[in-house]
Tab-separated table of C-alpha atoms and ligand atoms in Angstrom:
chain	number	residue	atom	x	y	z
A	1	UNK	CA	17.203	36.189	20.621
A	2	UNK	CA	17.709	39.469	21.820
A	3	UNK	CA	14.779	41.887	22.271
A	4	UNK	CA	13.850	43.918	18.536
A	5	UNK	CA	15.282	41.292	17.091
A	6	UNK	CA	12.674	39.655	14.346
A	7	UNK	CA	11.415	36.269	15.179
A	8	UNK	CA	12.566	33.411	12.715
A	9	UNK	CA	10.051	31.643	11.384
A	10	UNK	CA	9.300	27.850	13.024
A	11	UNK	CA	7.707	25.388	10.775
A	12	UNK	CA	6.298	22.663	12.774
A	13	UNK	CA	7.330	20.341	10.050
A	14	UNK	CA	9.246	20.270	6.780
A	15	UNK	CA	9.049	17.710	4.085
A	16	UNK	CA	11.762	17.301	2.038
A	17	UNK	CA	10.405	16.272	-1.509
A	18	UNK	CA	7.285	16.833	-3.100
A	19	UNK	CA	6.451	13.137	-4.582
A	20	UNK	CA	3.529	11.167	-3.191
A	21	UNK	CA	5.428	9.993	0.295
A	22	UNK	CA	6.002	14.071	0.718
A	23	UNK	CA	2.949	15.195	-0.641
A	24	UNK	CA	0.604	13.033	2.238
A	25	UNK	CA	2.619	13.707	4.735
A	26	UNK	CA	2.499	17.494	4.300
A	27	UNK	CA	-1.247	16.974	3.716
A	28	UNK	CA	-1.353	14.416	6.902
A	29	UNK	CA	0.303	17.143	8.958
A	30	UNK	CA	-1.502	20.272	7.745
A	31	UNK	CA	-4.472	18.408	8.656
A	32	UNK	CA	-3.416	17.917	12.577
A	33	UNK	CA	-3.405	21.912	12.039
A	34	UNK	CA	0.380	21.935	11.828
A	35	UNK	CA	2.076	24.766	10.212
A	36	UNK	CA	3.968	22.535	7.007
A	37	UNK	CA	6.697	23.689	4.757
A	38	UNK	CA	7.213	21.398	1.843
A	39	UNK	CA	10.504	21.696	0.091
A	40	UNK	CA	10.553	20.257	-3.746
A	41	UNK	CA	13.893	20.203	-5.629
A	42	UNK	CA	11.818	19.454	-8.659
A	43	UNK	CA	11.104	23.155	-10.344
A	44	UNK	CA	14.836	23.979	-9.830
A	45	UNK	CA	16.719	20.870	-10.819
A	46	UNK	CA	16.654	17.618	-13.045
A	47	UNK	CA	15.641	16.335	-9.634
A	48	UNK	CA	11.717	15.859	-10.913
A	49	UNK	CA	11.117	12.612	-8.484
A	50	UNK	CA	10.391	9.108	-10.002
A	51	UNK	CA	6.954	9.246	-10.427
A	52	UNK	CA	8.120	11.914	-13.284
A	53	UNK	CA	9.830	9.732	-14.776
A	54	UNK	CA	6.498	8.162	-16.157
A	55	UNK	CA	6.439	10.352	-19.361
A	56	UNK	CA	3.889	8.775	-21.198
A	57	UNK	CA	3.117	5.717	-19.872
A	58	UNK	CA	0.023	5.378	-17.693
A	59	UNK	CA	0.433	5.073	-13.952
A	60	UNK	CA	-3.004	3.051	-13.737
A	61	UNK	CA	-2.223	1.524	-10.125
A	62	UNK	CA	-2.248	4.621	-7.900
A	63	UNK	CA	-5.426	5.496	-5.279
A	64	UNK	CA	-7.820	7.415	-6.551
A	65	UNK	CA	-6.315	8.624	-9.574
A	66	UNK	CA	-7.418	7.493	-12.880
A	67	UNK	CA	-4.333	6.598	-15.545
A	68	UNK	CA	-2.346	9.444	-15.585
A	69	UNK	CA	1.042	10.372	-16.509
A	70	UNK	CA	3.755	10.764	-13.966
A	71	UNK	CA	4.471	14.292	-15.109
A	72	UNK	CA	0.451	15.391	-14.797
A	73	UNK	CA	0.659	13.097	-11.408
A	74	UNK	CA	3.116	15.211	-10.053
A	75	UNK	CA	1.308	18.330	-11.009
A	76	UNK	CA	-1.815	16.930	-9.440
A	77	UNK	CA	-0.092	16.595	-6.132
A	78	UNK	CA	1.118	20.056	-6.113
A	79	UNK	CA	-2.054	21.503	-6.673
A	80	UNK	CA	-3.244	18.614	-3.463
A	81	UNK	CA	-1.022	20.616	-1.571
A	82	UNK	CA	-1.909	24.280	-2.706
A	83	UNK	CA	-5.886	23.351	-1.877
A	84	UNK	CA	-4.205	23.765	1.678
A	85	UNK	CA	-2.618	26.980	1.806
A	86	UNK	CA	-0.923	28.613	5.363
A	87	UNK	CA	-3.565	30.467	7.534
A	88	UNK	CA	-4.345	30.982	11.045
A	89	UNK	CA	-6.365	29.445	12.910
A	90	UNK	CA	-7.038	30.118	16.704
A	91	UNK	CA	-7.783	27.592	19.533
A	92	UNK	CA	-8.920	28.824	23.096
A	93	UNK	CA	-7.276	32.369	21.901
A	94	UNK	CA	-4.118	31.430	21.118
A	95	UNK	CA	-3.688	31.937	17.403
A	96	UNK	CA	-0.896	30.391	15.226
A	97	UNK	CA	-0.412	29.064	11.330
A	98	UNK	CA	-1.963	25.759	9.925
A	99	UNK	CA	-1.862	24.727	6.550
A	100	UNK	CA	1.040	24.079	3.893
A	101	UNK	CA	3.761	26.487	2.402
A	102	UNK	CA	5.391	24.860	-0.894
A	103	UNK	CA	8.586	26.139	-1.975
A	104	UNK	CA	10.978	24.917	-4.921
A	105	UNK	CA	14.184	24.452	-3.450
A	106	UNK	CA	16.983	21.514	-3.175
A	107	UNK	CA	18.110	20.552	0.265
A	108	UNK	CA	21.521	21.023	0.509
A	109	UNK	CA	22.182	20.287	4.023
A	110	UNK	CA	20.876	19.082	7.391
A	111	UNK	CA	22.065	20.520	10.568
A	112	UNK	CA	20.629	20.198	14.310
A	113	UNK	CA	20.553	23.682	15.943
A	114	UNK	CA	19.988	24.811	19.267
A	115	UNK	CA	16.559	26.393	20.359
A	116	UNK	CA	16.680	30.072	20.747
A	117	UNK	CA	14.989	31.831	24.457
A	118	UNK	CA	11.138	30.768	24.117
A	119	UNK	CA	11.100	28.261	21.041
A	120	UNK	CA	9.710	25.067	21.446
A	121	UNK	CA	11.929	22.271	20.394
A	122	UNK	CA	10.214	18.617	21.018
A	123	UNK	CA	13.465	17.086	19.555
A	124	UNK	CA	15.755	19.112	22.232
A	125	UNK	CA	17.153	20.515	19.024
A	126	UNK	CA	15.532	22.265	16.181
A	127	UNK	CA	16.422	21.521	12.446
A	128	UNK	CA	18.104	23.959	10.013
A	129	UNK	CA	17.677	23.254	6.233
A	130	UNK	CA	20.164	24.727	4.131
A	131	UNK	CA	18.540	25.152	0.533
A	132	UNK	CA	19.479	26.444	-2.586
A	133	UNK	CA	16.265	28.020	-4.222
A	134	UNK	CA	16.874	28.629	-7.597
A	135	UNK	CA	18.700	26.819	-10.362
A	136	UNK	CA	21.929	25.278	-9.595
A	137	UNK	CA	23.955	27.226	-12.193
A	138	UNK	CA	27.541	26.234	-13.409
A	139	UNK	CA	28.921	29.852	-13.251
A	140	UNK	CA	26.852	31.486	-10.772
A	141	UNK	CA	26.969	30.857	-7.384
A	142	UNK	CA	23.793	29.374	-5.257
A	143	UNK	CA	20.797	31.021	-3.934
A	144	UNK	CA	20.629	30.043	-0.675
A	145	UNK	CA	17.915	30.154	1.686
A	146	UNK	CA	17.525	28.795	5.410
A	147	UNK	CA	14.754	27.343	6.957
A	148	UNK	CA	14.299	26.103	10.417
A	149	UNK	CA	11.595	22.930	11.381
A	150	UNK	CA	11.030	21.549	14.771
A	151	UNK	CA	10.723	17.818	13.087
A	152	UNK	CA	11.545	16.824	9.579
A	153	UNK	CA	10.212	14.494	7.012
A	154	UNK	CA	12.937	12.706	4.711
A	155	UNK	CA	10.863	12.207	1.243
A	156	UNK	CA	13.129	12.692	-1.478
A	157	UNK	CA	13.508	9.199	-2.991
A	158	UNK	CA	16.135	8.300	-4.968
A	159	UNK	CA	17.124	8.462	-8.521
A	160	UNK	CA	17.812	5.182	-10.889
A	161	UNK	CA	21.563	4.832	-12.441
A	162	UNK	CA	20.812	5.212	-16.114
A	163	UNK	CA	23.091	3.120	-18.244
A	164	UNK	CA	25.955	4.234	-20.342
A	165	UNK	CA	24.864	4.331	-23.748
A	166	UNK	CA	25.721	7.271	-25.645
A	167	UNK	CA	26.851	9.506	-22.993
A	168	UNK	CA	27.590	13.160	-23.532
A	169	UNK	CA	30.842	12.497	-21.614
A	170	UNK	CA	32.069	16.158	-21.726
A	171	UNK	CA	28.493	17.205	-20.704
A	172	UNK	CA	28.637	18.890	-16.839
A	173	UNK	CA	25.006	18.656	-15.983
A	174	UNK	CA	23.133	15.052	-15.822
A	175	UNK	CA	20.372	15.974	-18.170
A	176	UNK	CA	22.620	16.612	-21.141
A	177	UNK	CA	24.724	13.823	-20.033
A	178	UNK	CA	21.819	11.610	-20.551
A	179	UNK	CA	20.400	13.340	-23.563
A	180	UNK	CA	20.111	9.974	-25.526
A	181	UNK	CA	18.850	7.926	-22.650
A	182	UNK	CA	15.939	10.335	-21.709
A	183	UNK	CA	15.009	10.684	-25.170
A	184	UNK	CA	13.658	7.566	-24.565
A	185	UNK	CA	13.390	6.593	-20.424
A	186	UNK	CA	9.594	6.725	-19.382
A	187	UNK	CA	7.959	5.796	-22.401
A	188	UNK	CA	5.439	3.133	-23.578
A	189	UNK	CA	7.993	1.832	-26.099
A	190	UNK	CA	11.005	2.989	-24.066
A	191	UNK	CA	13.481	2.406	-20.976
A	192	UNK	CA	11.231	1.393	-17.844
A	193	UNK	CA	12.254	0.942	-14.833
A	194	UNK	CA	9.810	-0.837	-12.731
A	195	UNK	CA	8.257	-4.374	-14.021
A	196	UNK	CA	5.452	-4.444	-11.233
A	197	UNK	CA	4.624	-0.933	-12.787
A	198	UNK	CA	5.099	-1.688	-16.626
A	199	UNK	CA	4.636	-4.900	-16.955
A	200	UNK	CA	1.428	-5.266	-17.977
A	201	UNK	CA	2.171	-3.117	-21.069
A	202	UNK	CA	3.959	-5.828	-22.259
A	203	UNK	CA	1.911	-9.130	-21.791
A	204	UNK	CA	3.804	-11.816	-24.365
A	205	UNK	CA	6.044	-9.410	-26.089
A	206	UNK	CA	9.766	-9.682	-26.315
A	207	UNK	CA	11.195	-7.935	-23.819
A	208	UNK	CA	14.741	-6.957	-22.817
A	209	UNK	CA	16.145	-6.546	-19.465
A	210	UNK	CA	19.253	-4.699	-19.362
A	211	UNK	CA	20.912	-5.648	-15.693
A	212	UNK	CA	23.363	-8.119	-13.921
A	213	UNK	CA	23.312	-10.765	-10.893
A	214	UNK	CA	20.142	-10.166	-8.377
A	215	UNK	CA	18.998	-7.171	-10.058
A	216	UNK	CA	18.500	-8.906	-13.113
A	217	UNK	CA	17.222	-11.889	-11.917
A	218	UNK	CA	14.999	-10.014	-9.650
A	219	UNK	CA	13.642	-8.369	-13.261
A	220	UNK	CA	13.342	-12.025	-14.735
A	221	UNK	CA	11.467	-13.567	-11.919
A	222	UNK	CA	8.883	-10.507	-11.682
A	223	UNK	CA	8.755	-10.014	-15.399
A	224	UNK	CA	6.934	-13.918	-16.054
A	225	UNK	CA	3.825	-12.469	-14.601
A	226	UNK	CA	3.723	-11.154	-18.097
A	227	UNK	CA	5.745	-12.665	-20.471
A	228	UNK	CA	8.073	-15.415	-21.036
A	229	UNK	CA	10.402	-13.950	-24.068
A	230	UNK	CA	12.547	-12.438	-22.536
A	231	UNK	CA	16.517	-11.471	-23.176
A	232	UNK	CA	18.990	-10.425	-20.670
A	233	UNK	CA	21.440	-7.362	-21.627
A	234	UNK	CA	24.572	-6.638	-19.484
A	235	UNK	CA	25.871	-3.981	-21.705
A	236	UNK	CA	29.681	-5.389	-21.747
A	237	UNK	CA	29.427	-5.916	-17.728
A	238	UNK	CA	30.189	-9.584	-16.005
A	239	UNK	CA	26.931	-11.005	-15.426
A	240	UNK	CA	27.425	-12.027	-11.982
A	241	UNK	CA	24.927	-14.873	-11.829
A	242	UNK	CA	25.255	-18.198	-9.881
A	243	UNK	CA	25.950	-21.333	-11.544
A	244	UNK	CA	22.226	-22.444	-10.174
A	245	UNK	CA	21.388	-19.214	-12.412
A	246	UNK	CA	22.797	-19.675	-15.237
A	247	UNK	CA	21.254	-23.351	-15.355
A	248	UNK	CA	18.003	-21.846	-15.106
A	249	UNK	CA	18.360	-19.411	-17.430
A	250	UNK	CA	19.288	-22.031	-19.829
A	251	UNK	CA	16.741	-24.171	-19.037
A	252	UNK	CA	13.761	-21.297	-19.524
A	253	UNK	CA	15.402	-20.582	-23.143
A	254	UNK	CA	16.321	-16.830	-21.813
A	255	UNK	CA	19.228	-15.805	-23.663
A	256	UNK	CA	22.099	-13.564	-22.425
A	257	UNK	CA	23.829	-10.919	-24.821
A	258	UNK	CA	26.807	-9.615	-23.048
A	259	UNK	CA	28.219	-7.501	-25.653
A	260	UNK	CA	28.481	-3.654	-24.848
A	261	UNK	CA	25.126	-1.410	-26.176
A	262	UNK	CA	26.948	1.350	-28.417
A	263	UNK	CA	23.092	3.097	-29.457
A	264	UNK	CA	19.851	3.028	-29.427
A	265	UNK	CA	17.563	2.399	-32.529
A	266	UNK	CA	14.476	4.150	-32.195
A	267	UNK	CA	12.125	6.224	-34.039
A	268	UNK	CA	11.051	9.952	-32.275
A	269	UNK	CA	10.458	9.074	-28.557
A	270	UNK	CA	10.589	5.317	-29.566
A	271	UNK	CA	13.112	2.661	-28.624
A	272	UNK	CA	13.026	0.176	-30.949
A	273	UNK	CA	16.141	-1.657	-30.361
A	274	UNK	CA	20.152	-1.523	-29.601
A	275	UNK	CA	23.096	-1.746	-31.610
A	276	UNK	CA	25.756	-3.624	-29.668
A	277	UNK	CA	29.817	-3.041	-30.271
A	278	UNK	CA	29.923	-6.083	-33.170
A	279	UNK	CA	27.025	-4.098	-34.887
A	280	UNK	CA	24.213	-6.445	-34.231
A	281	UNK	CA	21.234	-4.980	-33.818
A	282	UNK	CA	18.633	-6.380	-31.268
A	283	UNK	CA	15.088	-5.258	-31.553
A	284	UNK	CA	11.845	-5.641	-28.464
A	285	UNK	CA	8.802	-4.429	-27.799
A	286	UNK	CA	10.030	-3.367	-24.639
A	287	UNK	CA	13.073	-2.291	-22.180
A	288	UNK	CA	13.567	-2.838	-18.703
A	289	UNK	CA	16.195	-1.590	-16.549
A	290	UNK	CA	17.762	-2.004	-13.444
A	291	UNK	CA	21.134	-0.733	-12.338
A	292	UNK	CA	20.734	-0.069	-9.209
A	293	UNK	CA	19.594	3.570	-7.572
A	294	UNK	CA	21.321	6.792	-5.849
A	295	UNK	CA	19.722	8.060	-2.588
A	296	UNK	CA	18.828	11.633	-2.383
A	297	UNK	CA	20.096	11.883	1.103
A	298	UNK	CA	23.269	13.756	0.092
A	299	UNK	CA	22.413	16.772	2.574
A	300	UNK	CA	22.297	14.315	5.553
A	301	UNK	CA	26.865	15.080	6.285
A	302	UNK	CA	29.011	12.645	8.444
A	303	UNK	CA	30.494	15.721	9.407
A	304	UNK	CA	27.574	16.996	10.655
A	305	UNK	CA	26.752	14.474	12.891
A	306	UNK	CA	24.361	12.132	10.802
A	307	UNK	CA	25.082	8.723	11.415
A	308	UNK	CA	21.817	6.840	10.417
A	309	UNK	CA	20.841	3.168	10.124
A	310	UNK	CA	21.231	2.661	6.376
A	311	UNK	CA	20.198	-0.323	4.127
A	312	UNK	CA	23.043	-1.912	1.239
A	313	UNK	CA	21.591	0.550	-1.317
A	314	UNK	CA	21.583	3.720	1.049
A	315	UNK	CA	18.271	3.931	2.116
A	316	UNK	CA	17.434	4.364	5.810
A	317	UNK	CA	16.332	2.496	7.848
A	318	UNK	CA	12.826	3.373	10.188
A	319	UNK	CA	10.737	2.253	12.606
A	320	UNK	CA	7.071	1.859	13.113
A	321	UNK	CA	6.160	5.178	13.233
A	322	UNK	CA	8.499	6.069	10.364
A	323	UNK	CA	11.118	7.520	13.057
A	324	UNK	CA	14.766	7.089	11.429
A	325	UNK	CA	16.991	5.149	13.259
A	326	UNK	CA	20.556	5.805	13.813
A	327	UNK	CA	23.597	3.355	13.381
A	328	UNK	CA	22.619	2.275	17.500
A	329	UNK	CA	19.055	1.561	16.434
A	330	UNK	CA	17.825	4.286	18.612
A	331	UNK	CA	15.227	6.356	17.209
A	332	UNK	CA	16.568	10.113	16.302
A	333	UNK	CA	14.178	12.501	17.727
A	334	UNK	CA	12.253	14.548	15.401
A	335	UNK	CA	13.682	13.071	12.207
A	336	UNK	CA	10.965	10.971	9.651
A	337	UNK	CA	11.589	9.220	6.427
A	338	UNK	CA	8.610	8.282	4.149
A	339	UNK	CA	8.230	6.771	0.287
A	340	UNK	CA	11.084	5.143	-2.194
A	341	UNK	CA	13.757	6.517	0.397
A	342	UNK	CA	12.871	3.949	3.152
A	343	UNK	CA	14.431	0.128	3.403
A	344	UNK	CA	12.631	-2.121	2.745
A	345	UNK	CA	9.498	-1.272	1.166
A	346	UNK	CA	7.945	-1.837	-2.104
A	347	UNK	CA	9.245	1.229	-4.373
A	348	UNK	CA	5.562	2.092	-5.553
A	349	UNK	CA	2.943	5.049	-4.961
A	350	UNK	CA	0.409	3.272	-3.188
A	351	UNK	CA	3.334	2.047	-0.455
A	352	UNK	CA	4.860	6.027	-0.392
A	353	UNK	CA	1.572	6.930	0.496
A	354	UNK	CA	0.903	5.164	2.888
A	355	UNK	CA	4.440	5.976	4.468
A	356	UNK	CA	3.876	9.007	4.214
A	357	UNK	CA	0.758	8.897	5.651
A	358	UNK	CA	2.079	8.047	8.952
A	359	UNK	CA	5.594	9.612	8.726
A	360	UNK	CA	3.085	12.834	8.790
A	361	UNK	CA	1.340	11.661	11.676
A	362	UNK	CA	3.847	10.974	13.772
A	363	UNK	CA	6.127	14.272	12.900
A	364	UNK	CA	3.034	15.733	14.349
A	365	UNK	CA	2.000	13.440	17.511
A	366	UNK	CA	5.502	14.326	18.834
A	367	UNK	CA	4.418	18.183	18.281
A	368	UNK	CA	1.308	17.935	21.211
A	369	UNK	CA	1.724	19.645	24.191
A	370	UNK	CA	0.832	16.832	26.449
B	401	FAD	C1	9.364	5.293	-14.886
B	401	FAD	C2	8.671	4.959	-13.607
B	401	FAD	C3	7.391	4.440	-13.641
B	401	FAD	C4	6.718	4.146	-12.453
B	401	FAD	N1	5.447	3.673	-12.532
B	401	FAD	C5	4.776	3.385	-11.389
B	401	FAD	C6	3.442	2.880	-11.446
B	401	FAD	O1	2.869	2.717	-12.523
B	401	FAD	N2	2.829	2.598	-10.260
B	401	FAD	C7	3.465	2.765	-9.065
B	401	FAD	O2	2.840	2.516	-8.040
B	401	FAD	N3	4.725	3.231	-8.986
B	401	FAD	C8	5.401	3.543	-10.117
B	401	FAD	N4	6.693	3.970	-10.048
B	401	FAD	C9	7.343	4.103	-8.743
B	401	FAD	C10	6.906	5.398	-8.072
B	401	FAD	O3	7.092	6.471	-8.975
B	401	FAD	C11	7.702	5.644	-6.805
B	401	FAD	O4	7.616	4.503	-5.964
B	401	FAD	C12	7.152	6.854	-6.060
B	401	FAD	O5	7.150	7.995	-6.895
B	401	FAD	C13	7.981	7.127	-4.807
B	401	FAD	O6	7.493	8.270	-4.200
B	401	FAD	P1	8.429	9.200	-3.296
B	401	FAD	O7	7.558	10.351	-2.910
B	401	FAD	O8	9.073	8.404	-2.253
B	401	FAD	O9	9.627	9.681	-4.235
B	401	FAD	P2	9.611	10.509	-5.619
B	401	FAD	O10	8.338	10.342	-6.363
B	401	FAD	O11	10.874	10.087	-6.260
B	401	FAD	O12	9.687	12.011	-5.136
B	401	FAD	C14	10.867	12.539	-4.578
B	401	FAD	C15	10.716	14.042	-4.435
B	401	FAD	O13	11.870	14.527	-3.738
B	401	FAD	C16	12.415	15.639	-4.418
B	401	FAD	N5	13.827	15.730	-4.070
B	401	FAD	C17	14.846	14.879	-4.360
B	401	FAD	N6	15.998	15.331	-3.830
B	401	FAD	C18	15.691	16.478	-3.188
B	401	FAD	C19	16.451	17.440	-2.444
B	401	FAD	N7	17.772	17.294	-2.237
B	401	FAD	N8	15.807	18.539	-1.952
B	401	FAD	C20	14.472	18.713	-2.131
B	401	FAD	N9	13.707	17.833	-2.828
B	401	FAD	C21	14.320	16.732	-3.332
B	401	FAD	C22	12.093	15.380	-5.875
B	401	FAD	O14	12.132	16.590	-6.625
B	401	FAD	C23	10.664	14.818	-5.742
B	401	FAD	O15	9.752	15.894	-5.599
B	401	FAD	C24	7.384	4.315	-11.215
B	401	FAD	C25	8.677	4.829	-11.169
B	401	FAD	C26	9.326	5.154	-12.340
B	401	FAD	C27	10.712	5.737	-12.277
C-alpha cells in the first residue's frame, strides 16, 4: 500500500450466511471483541436459509425460543446480531472495532490474497469475498462489492432439491420455477422436509414420503416414531431399494406408488393430496420429502485453488475446532465451516448452533497475538 493511499478495511472475521450456525458464530466472535462482518444472501435472493423454509409450521425444538416460525426465527436472529453493532473499543490505548456489521449480499467467490505492508494475516494469506449486493437481476448486470477477512466462517447451508411437479419449465429464476411447489413447501399441511422436525405434527396420520433408496428409507425408519401409515412416492423414479427392503416394506404393509405426481390437490396454502399420471388421486394428512440437497459452496472455485475434504452430498468436511480440511486432511488455515453445511452432523438448529458456536471461537483463538 503506498503512502495516501486509503486503508482497506480488515474484518477479523466474516460469516458467510446469516442462519443460526452464522448468526452464533458472528455473535461468538463479536463477543471475543472481534471486529465481525456477517454476509446474508437472504434479503437479495431466494436464498432465505432453511430455517425459512418453516412458513407456518412451529419450530418448537430450538434453545430458548418459544414456537416460532422459521421466517420470524430468522428475523429474530438478525435483530441477535444488530443488538451488537460495530464500535470501538480500546485496550491498553490501542483502539480498534468490536462488534458485528450485517450486510445482505451473496458470496460469489472465495479467493486467498496476499497481505498488503503492515496487515496482519494469521492465515499467511488474507481472504477476499467477492459479493454481489443487490438483487441478482436477469438483464442487469451485478452489484459487486469486495470485502477482505483475515479468517472466514462457511455458514451458508444448503438448499433441498424440490421435486418436479408442475414446474414452470420456461421460468429463469428458481422461485417462479417452483411456484406450485412453494405454494405449499413449509406448511403444517404441506411439503416438509425434515421428519425429526415435523414429525410430531403428524402422530398416527397418513403420511406420504415422496423419495427413493436410503433417502426414503431413512424417512420410513425415522418417521415410526410417529406413525405407522405411511406410503412411499417415487414420482415415476426407480425406487432403488434392496431386495431386504422391499421385503420389509411388504411386511410393515407400507405401500409404494411409483407412478409420476402430475399436481398437487390442495386448498389455499394446503396440500391435500396428488394426482398421479393415470389420474388417481392420493390424499394424506401430511408430506415428506427428501431428494437429496445442493450445497451453497458454489463460490469456493477449483480454479481458484479450493480443494476441500468434501462428504458424498458436498458438504465439507471439519475438524474439532470446526477448521475445514482439505482433500490431504490438513487443516486450511483461517477457513471455518459451521451448521447444515458440515458432514456429518444432524441438519437441525440446536446442532448449527452449537457449530457455530465454536466455529466462532476458534476463527477468533487463531486471531490472538500470542
Ligand atoms: C422446512 C424446514 C423445517 C425445519 N424445522 C426444524 C425444526 O423444527 N427444528 C430444527 O431444529 N431444525 C429444523 N429444520 C432444520 C434447520 O432449519 C437447519 O438445520 C438450520 O437452519 C441450519 O442452519 P444453518 O445456519 O446451517 O443454515 P441455514 O439456516 O440454511 O442458513 C444459511 C444462510 O446462508 C445464507 N446463504 C446461502 N448461500 C449464501 C451465499 N452464497 N452468500 C451469502 N449467504 C448465503 C442464507 O441466506 C442463510 O442466511 C428445518 C428445516 C426446514 C427446511
Amino acid at each position: 500500500m503506498t503512502e495516501g493511499q486509503a486503508k482497506r478495511t480488515m474484518y477479523d472475521v466474516v460469516v458467510i450466511g446469516a442462519g443460526p450456525a452464522g448468526a452464533q458464530a458472528a455473535v461468538s466472535a463479536a463477543h471475543q471483541m472481534r471486529h465481525v462482518l456477517v454476509l446474508d444472501a437472504g434479503p437479495v435472493s431466494h436464498r432465505k436459509g432453511r430455517a425459512y423454509w418453516s412458513k407456518t409450521v412451529e419450530i418448537i425444538d430450538a434453545p430458548a425460543f418459544p414456537g416460532i416460525s422459521g421466517i420470524k426465527f430468522m428475523k429474530a436472529l438478525r435483530e441477535w446480531m444488530a443488538a451488537r453493532p460495530v464500535r470501538t473499543v480500546s485496550i491498553s490505548g490501542r483502539a480498534r472495532p468490536a462488534g458485528i456489521e450485517l450486510r445482505a449480499g451473496m458470496m460469489l467467490r472465495l479467493t486467498r490474497t496476499a497481505a498488503e505492508p503492515g496487515e496482519r494475516a494469521p492465515a499467511g494469506h488474507l481472504f477476499e469475498l467477492e459479493v454481489s449486493t443487490a438483487p441478482l437481476r436477469d438483464e442487469k448486470s451485478p452489484q459487486i462489492e469486495r470485502f477482505i477477512g483475515r479468517t472466514v466462517v462457511i455458514a451458508s447451508g444448503f438448499d433441498d432439491v424440490w421435486p418436479d411437479i408442475e414446474v414452470e419449465e420456461s421460468a429463469r429464476r428458481q422461485y417462479r420455477r417452483y411456484a406450485s411447489v412453494f405454494r405449499f413447501a413449509g406448511n403444517r399441511k404441506g411439503w416438509h422436509v425434515c421428519i425429526r422436525c415435523d414429525g410430531h405434527l403428524h402422530v398416527d396420520e397418513k403420511l406420504a414420503i415422496l423419495a427413493t433408496g436410503d433417502l426414503a428409507w431413512g424417512i420410513a425408519r425415522g418417521a415410526q416414531d410417529f406413525t405407522e401409515k405411511l406410503a412411499i412416492l417415487t414420482n415415476g423414479r426407480p425406487h432403488g431399494f434392496t431386495a431386504q427392503q422391499l421385503a420389509t416394506l411388504r411386511e410393515r404393509g407400507i405401500p409404494l406408488v411409483e407412478e409420476k405426481i402430475v399436481a398437487h390437490v390442495g386448498k389455499g396454502t394446503d396440500l391435500l393430496g396428488v394426482r398421479l399420471e393415470s389420474g388417481r388421486e392420493l390424499f394424506f394428512d401430511g408430506f415428506m420429502l427428501d431428494l437429496g440437497l445442493v450445497p451453497n459452496t458454489e463460490y469456493l472455485r477449483k480454479e481458484d485453488g479450493w480443494s476441500l475434504q468434501e462428504d458424498d452430498e458436498g458438504l465439507l468436511v471439519v475438524d474439532e475446532d470446526g477448521q475445514v480440511l482439505d482433500t490431504k486432511g490438513e487443516p486450511v488455515p483461517g477457513l471455518f465451516a459451521a451448521g447444515d453445511i458440515v458432514a456429518g452432523q444432524r441438519n437441525l438448529i440446536a446442532t448449527a448452533f452449537a457449530l457455530g458456536q465454536n466455529a466462532g471461537l476458534s476463527a477468533s483463538d487463531v486471531l490472538r497475538e500470542w
